PDB file of C-alpha atoms in Angstrom:
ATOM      1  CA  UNK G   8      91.233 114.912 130.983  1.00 43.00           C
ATOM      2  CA  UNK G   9      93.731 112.437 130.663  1.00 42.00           C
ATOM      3  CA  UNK G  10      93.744 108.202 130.647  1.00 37.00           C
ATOM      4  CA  UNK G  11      93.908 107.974 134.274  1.00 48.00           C
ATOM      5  CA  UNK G  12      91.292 110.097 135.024  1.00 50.00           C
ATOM      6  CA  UNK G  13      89.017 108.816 132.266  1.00 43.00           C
ATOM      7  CA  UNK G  14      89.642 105.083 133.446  1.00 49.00           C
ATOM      8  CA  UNK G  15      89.334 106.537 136.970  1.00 58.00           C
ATOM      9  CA  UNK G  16      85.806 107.912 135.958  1.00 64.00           C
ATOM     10  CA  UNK G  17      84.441 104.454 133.894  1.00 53.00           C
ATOM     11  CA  UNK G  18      85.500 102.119 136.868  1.00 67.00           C
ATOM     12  CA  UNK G  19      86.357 103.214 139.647  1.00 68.00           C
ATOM     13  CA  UNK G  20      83.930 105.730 140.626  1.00 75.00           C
ATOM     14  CA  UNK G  21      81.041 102.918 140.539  1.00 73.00           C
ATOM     15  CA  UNK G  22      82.563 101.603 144.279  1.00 73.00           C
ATOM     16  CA  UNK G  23      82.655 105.074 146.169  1.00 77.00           C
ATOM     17  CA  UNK G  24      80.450 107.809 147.213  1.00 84.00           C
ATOM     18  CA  UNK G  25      80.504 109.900 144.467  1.00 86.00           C
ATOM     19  CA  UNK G  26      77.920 108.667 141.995  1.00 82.00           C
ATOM     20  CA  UNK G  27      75.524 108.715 144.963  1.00 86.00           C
ATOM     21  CA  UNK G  28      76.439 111.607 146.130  1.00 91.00           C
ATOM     22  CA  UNK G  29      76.038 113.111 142.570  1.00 89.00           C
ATOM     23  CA  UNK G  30      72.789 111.086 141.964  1.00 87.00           C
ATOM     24  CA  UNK G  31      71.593 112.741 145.115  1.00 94.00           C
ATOM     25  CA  UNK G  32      72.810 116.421 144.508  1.00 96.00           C
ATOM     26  CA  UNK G  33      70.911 116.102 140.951  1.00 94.00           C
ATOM     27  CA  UNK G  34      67.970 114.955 142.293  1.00 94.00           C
ATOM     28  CA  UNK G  35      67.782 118.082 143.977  1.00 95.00           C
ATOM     29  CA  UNK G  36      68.218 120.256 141.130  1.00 95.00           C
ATOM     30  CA  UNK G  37      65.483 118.102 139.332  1.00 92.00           C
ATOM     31  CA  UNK G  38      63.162 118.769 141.534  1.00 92.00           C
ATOM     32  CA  UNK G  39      63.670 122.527 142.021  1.00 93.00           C
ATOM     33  CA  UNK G  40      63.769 123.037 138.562  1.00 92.00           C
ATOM     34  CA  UNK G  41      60.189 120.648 137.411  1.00 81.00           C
ATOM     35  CA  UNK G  42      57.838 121.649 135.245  1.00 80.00           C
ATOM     36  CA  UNK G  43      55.561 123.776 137.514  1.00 68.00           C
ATOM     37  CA  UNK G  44      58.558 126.141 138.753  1.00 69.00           C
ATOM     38  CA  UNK G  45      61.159 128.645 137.461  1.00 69.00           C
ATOM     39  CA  UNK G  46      64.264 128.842 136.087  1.00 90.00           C
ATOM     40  CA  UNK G  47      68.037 127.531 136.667  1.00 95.00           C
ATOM     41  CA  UNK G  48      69.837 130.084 136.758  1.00 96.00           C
ATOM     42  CA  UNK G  49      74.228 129.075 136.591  1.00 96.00           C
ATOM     43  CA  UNK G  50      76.695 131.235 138.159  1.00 96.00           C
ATOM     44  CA  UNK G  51      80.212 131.206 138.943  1.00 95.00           C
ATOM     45  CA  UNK G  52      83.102 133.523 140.437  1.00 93.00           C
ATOM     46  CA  UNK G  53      84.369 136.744 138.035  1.00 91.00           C
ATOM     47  CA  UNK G  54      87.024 134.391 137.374  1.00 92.00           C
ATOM     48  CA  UNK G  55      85.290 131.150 136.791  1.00 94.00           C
ATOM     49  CA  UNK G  56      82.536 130.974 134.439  1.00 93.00           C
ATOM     50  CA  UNK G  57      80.555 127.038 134.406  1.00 94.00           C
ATOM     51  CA  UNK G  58      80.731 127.065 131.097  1.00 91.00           C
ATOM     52  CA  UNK G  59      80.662 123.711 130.209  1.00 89.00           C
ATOM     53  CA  UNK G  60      78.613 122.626 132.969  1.00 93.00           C
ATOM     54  CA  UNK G  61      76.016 125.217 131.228  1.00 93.00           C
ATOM     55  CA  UNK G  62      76.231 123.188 127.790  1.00 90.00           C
ATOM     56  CA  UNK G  63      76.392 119.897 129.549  1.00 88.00           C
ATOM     57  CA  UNK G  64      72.990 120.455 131.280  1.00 92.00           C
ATOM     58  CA  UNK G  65      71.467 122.211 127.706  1.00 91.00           C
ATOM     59  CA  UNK G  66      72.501 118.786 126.449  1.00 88.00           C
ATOM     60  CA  UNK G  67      70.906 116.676 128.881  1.00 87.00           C
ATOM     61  CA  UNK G  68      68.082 118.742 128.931  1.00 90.00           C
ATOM     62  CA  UNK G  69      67.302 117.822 125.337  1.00 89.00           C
ATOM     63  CA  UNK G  70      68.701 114.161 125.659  1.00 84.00           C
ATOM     64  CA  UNK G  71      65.926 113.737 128.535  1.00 86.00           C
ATOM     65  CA  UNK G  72      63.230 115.483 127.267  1.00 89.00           C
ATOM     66  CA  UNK G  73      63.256 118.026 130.620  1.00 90.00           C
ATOM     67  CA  UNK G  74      64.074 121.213 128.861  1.00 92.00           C
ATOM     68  CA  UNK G  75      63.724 122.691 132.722  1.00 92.00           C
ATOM     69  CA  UNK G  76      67.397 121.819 132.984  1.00 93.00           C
ATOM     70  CA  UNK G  77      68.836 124.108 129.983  1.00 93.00           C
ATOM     71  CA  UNK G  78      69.929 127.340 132.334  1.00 94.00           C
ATOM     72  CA  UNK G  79      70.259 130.883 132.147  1.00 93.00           C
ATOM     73  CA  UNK G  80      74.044 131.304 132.378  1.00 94.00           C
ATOM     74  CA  UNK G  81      74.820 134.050 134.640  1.00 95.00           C
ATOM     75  CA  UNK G  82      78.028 136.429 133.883  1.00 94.00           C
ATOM     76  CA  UNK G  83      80.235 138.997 136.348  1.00 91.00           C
ATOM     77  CA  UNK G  84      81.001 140.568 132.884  1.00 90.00           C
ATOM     78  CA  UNK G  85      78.886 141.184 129.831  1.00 88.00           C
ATOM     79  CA  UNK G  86      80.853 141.909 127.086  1.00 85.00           C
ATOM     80  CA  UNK G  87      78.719 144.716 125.043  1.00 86.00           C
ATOM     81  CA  UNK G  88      78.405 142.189 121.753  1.00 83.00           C
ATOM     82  CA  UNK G  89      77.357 138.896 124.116  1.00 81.00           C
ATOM     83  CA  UNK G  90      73.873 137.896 122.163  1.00 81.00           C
ATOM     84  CA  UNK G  91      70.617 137.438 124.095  1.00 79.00           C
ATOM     85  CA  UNK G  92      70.993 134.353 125.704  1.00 79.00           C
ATOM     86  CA  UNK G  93      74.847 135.634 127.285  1.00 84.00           C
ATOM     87  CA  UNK G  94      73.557 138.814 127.914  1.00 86.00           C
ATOM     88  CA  UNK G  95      72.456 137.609 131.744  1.00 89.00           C
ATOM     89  CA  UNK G  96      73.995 139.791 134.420  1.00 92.00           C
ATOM     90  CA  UNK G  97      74.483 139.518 138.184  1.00 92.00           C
ATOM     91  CA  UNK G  98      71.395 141.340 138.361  1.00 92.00           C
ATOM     92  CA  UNK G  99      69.200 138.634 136.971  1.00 92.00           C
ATOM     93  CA  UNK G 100      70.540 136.579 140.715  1.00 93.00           C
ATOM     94  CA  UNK G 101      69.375 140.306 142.603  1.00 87.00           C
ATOM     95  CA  UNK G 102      65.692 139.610 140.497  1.00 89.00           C
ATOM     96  CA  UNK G 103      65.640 135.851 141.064  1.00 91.00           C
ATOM     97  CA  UNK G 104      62.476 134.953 143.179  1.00 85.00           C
ATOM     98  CA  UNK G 105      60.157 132.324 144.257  1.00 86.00           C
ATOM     99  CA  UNK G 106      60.093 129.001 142.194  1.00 86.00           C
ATOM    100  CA  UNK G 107      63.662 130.110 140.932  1.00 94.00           C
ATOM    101  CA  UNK G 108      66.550 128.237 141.306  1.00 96.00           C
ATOM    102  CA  UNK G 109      69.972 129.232 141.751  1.00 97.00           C
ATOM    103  CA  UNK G 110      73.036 127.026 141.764  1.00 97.00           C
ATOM    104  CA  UNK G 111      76.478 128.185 142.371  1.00 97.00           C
ATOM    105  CA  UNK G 112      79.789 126.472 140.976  1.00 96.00           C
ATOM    106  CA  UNK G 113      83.050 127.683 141.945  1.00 93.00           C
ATOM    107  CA  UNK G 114      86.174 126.441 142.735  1.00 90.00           C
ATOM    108  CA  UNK G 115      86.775 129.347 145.441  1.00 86.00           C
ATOM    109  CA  UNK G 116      86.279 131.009 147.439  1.00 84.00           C
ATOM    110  CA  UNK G 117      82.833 133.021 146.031  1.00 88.00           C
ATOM    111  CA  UNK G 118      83.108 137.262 146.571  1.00 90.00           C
ATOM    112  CA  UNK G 119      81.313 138.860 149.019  1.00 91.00           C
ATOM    113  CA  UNK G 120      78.574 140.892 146.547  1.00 92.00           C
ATOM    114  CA  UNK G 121      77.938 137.271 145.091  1.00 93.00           C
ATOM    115  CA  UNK G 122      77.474 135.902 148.237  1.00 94.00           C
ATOM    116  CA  UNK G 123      75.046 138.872 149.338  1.00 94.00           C
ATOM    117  CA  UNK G 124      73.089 138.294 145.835  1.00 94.00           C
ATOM    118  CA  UNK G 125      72.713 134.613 146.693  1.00 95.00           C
ATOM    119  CA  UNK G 126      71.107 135.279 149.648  1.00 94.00           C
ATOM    120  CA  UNK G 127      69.054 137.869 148.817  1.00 94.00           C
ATOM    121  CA  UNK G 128      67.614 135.365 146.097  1.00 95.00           C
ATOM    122  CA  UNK G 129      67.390 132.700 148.779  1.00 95.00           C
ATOM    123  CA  UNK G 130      65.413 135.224 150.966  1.00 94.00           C
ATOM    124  CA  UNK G 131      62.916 136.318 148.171  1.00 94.00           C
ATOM    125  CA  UNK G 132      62.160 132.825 148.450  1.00 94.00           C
ATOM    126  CA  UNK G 133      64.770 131.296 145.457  1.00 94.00           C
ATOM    127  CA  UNK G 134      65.766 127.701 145.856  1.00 95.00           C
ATOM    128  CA  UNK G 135      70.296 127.647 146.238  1.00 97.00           C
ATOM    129  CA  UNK G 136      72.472 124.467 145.196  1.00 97.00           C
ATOM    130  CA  UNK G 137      75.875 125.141 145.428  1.00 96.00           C
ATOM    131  CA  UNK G 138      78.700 122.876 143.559  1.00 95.00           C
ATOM    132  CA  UNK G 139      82.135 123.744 144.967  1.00 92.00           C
ATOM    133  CA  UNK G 140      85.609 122.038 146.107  1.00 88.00           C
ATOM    134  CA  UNK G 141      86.579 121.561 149.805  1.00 77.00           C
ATOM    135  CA  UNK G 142      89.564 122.541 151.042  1.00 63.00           C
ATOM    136  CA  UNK G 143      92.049 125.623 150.469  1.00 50.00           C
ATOM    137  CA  UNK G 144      90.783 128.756 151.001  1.00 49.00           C
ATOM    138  CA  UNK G 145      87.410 127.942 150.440  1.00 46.00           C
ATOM    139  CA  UNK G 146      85.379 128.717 153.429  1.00 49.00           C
ATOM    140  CA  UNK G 147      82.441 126.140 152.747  1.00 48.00           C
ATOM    141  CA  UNK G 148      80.287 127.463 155.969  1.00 64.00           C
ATOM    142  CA  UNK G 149      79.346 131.080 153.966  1.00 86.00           C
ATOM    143  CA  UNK G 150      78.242 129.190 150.594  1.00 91.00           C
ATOM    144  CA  UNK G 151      76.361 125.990 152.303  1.00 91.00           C
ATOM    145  CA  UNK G 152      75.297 128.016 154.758  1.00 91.00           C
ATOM    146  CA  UNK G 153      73.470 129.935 152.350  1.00 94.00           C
ATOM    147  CA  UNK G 154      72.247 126.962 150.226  1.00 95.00           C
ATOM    148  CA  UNK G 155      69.327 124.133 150.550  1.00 96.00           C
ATOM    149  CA  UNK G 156      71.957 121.751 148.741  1.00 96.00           C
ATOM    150  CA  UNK G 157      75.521 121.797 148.195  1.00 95.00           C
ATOM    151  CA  UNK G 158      78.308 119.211 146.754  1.00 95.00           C
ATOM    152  CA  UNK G 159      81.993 119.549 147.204  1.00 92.00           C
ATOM    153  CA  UNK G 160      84.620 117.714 145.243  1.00 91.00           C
ATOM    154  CA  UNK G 161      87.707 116.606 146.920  1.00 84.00           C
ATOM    155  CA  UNK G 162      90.522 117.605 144.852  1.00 72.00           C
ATOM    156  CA  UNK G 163      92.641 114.174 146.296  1.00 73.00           C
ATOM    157  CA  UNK G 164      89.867 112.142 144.929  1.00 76.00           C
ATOM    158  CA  UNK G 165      88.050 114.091 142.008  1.00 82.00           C
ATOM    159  CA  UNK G 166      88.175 117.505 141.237  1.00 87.00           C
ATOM    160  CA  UNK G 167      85.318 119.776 140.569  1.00 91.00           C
ATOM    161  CA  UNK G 168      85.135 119.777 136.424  1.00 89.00           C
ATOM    162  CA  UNK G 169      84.755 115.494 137.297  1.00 85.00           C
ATOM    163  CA  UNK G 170      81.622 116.129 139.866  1.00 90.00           C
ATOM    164  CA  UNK G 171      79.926 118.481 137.300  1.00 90.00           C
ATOM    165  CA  UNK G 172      79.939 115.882 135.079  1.00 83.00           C
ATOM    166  CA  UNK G 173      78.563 113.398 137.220  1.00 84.00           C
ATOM    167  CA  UNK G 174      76.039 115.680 138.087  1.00 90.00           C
ATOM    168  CA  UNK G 175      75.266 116.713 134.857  1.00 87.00           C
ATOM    169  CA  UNK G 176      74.614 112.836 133.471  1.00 82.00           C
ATOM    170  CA  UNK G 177      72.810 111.885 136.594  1.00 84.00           C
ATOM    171  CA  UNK G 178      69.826 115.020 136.033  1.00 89.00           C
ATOM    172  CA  UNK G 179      69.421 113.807 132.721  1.00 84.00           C
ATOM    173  CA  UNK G 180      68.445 110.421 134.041  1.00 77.00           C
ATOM    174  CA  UNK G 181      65.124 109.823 133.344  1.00 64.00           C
ATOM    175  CA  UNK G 182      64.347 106.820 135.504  1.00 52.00           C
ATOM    176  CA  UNK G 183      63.610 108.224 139.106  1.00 48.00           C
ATOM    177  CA  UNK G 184      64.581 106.454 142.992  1.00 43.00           C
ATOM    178  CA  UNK G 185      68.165 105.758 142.119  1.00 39.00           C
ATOM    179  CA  UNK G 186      69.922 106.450 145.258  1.00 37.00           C
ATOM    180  CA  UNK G 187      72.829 104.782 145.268  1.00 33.00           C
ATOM    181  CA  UNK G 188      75.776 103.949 143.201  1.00 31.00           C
ATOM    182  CA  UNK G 189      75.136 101.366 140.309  1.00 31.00           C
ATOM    183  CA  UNK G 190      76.560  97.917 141.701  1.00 29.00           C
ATOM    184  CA  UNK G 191      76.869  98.522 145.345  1.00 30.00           C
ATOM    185  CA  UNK G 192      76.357  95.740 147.713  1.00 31.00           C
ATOM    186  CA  UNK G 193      72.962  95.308 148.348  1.00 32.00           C
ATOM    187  CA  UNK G 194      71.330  96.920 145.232  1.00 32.00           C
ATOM    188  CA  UNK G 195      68.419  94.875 143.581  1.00 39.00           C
ATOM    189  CA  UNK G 196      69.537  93.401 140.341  1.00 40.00           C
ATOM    190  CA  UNK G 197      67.801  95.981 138.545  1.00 43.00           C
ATOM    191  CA  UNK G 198      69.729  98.472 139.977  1.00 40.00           C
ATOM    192  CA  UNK G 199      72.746  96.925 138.768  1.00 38.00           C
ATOM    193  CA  UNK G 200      71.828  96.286 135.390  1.00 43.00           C
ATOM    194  CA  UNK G 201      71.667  99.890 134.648  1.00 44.00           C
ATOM    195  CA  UNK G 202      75.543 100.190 135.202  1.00 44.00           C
ATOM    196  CA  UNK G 203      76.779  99.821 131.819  1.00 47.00           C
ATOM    197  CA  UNK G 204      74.262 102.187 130.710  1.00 52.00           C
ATOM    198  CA  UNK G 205      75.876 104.910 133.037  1.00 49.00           C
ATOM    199  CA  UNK G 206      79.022 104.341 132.606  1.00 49.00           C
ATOM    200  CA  UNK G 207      78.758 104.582 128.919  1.00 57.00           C
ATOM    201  CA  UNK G 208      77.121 107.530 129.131  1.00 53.00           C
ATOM    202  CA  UNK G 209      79.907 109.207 131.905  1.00 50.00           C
ATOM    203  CA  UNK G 210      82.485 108.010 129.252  1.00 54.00           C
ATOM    204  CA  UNK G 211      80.438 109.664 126.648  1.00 56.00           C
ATOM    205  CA  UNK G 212      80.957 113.275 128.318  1.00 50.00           C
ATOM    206  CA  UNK G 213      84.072 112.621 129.627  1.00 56.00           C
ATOM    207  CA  UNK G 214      85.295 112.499 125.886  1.00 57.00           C
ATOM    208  CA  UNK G 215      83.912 115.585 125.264  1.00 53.00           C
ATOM    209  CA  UNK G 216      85.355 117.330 128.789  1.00 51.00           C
ATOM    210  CA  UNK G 217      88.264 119.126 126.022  1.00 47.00           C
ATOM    211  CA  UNK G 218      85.531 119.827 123.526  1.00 54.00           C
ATOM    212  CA  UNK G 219      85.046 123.671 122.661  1.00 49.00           C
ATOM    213  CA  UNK G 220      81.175 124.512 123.972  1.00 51.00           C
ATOM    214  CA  UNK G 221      78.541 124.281 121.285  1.00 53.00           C
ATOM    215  CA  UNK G 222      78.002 127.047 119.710  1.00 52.00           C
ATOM    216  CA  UNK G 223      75.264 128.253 121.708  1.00 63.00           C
ATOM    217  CA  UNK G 224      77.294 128.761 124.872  1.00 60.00           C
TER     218      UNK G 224
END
C-alpha cells in the first residue's frame, strides 16, 4: 500500500463513513461468532483466497483475548500436502449449521455453486456476512441477498484489502457501543479520546498490508 493510501487510512478515514461502517459490520461478526456459538468460517472466490484477512483476524483474536475470531479458512482447492488447518474444503460451507458463521470476501462476482453453498448454510440455520466491492460486474443483490450483513468497499474511495483491515482492527476492539467514527461531531469526549489509539493501531496493520502471512496461514 503506498504513502497516499497509508496517510489516506491514518487521517482521513476518521471524517467519513467508513470506520462506522466497519465498526458496525464487525460488531456483527462479534456477535455471531461469541463464546456460546460456532465457528467463523472465511471464504473467498477460486480465484481470491482472504488470506490475509484470515491472519489479520488470528491476530486480533489473540491481541483481544476472543480466540472466537481466529477462522477456519475455507479453500476452492486443496492442494494434497495443505496441513490440517488448510485442509478446509467447500464442503465444510455444505456442513456449516446452526450457531455457525459464514462470511464471504470477494472482490467479484462469487460462482454460482458458492453462492448455492452459502445459502444452503444460511438455510441450515448458519449466520452469512459478506465483505465485497460495489460496482463492476458484481451483482451485490445475489450475495446480500443471501446474507444477514454485508459491507462493500467503493473502489473510488477505498478498495476492499483497506475495508478488511478496518474490519479486522475494529473486531478486535475490546471496548463495546462504539458506533461511530472516532471524532465525529457530536461524540462524547470519551469517544474521542480513543482516536489516537485507533489510528495507531490501523497504521499498525496497514504496515504490515505487504507482509508475507505468518506462518500459520
Amino acid at each position: 500500500m503506498d504513502a497516499v493510501r497509508v496517510a489516506h487510512l491514518r487521517e482521513a478515514l476518521a471524517g467519513t463513513e467508513w470506520v462506522r461502517s466497519a465498526r458496525r459490520f464487525a460488531g456483527s461478526l462479534r456477535t455471531s461468532v461469541a463464546p456460546n456459538r460456532g465457528g467463523l468460517l472465511l471464504v473467498g472466490t477460486e480465484s481470491y483466497e482472504p488470506w490475509h484477512l484470515a491472519a489479520h483476524l488470528d491476530d486480533e483474536a489473540a491481541w483481544s483475548g476472543q480466540p472466537e475470531l481466529s477462522p477456519t479458512l475455507v479453500r476452492h482447492r486443496v492442494p494434497p500436502a495443505a496441513p490440517a488447518h488448510l485442509s478446509a474444503g467447500l464442503g465444510r460451507i455444505e456442513a456449516a449449521g446452526r450457531k455457525e458463521t459464514v462470511l464471504v470476501v470477494t472482490p467479484e462476482d462469487p460462482d454460482p455453486e458458492l453462492l448455492e453453498r452459502v445459502h444452503d448454510a444460511r438455510r441450515a440455520g448458519a449466520t452469512v456476512l459478506a465483505l465485497d466491492e460495489a460496482g463492476g460486474s458484481l451483482r451485490p443483490s445475489e450475495l446480500h441477498g443471501i446474507a444477514h450483513d454485508a459491507l462493500s468497499a467503493d473502489s473510488a474511495e477505498v478498495d476492499l484489502e483497506t475495508v478488511q483491515h478496518l474490519v479486522s482492527a475494529a473486531a478486535g476492539e475490546t471496548f463495546p457501543g462504539r458506533s461511530g467514527p472516532s471524532g465525529a461531531p457530536g461524540l462524547p469526549a470519551a469517544e474521542r479520546s480513543r482516536r489516537p489509539a485507533l489510528r495507531d493501531r490501523l497504521s499498525r496493520i496497514v504496515d504490515q498490508l505487504s507482509a508475507p502471512p505468518p506462518t500459520r496461514w
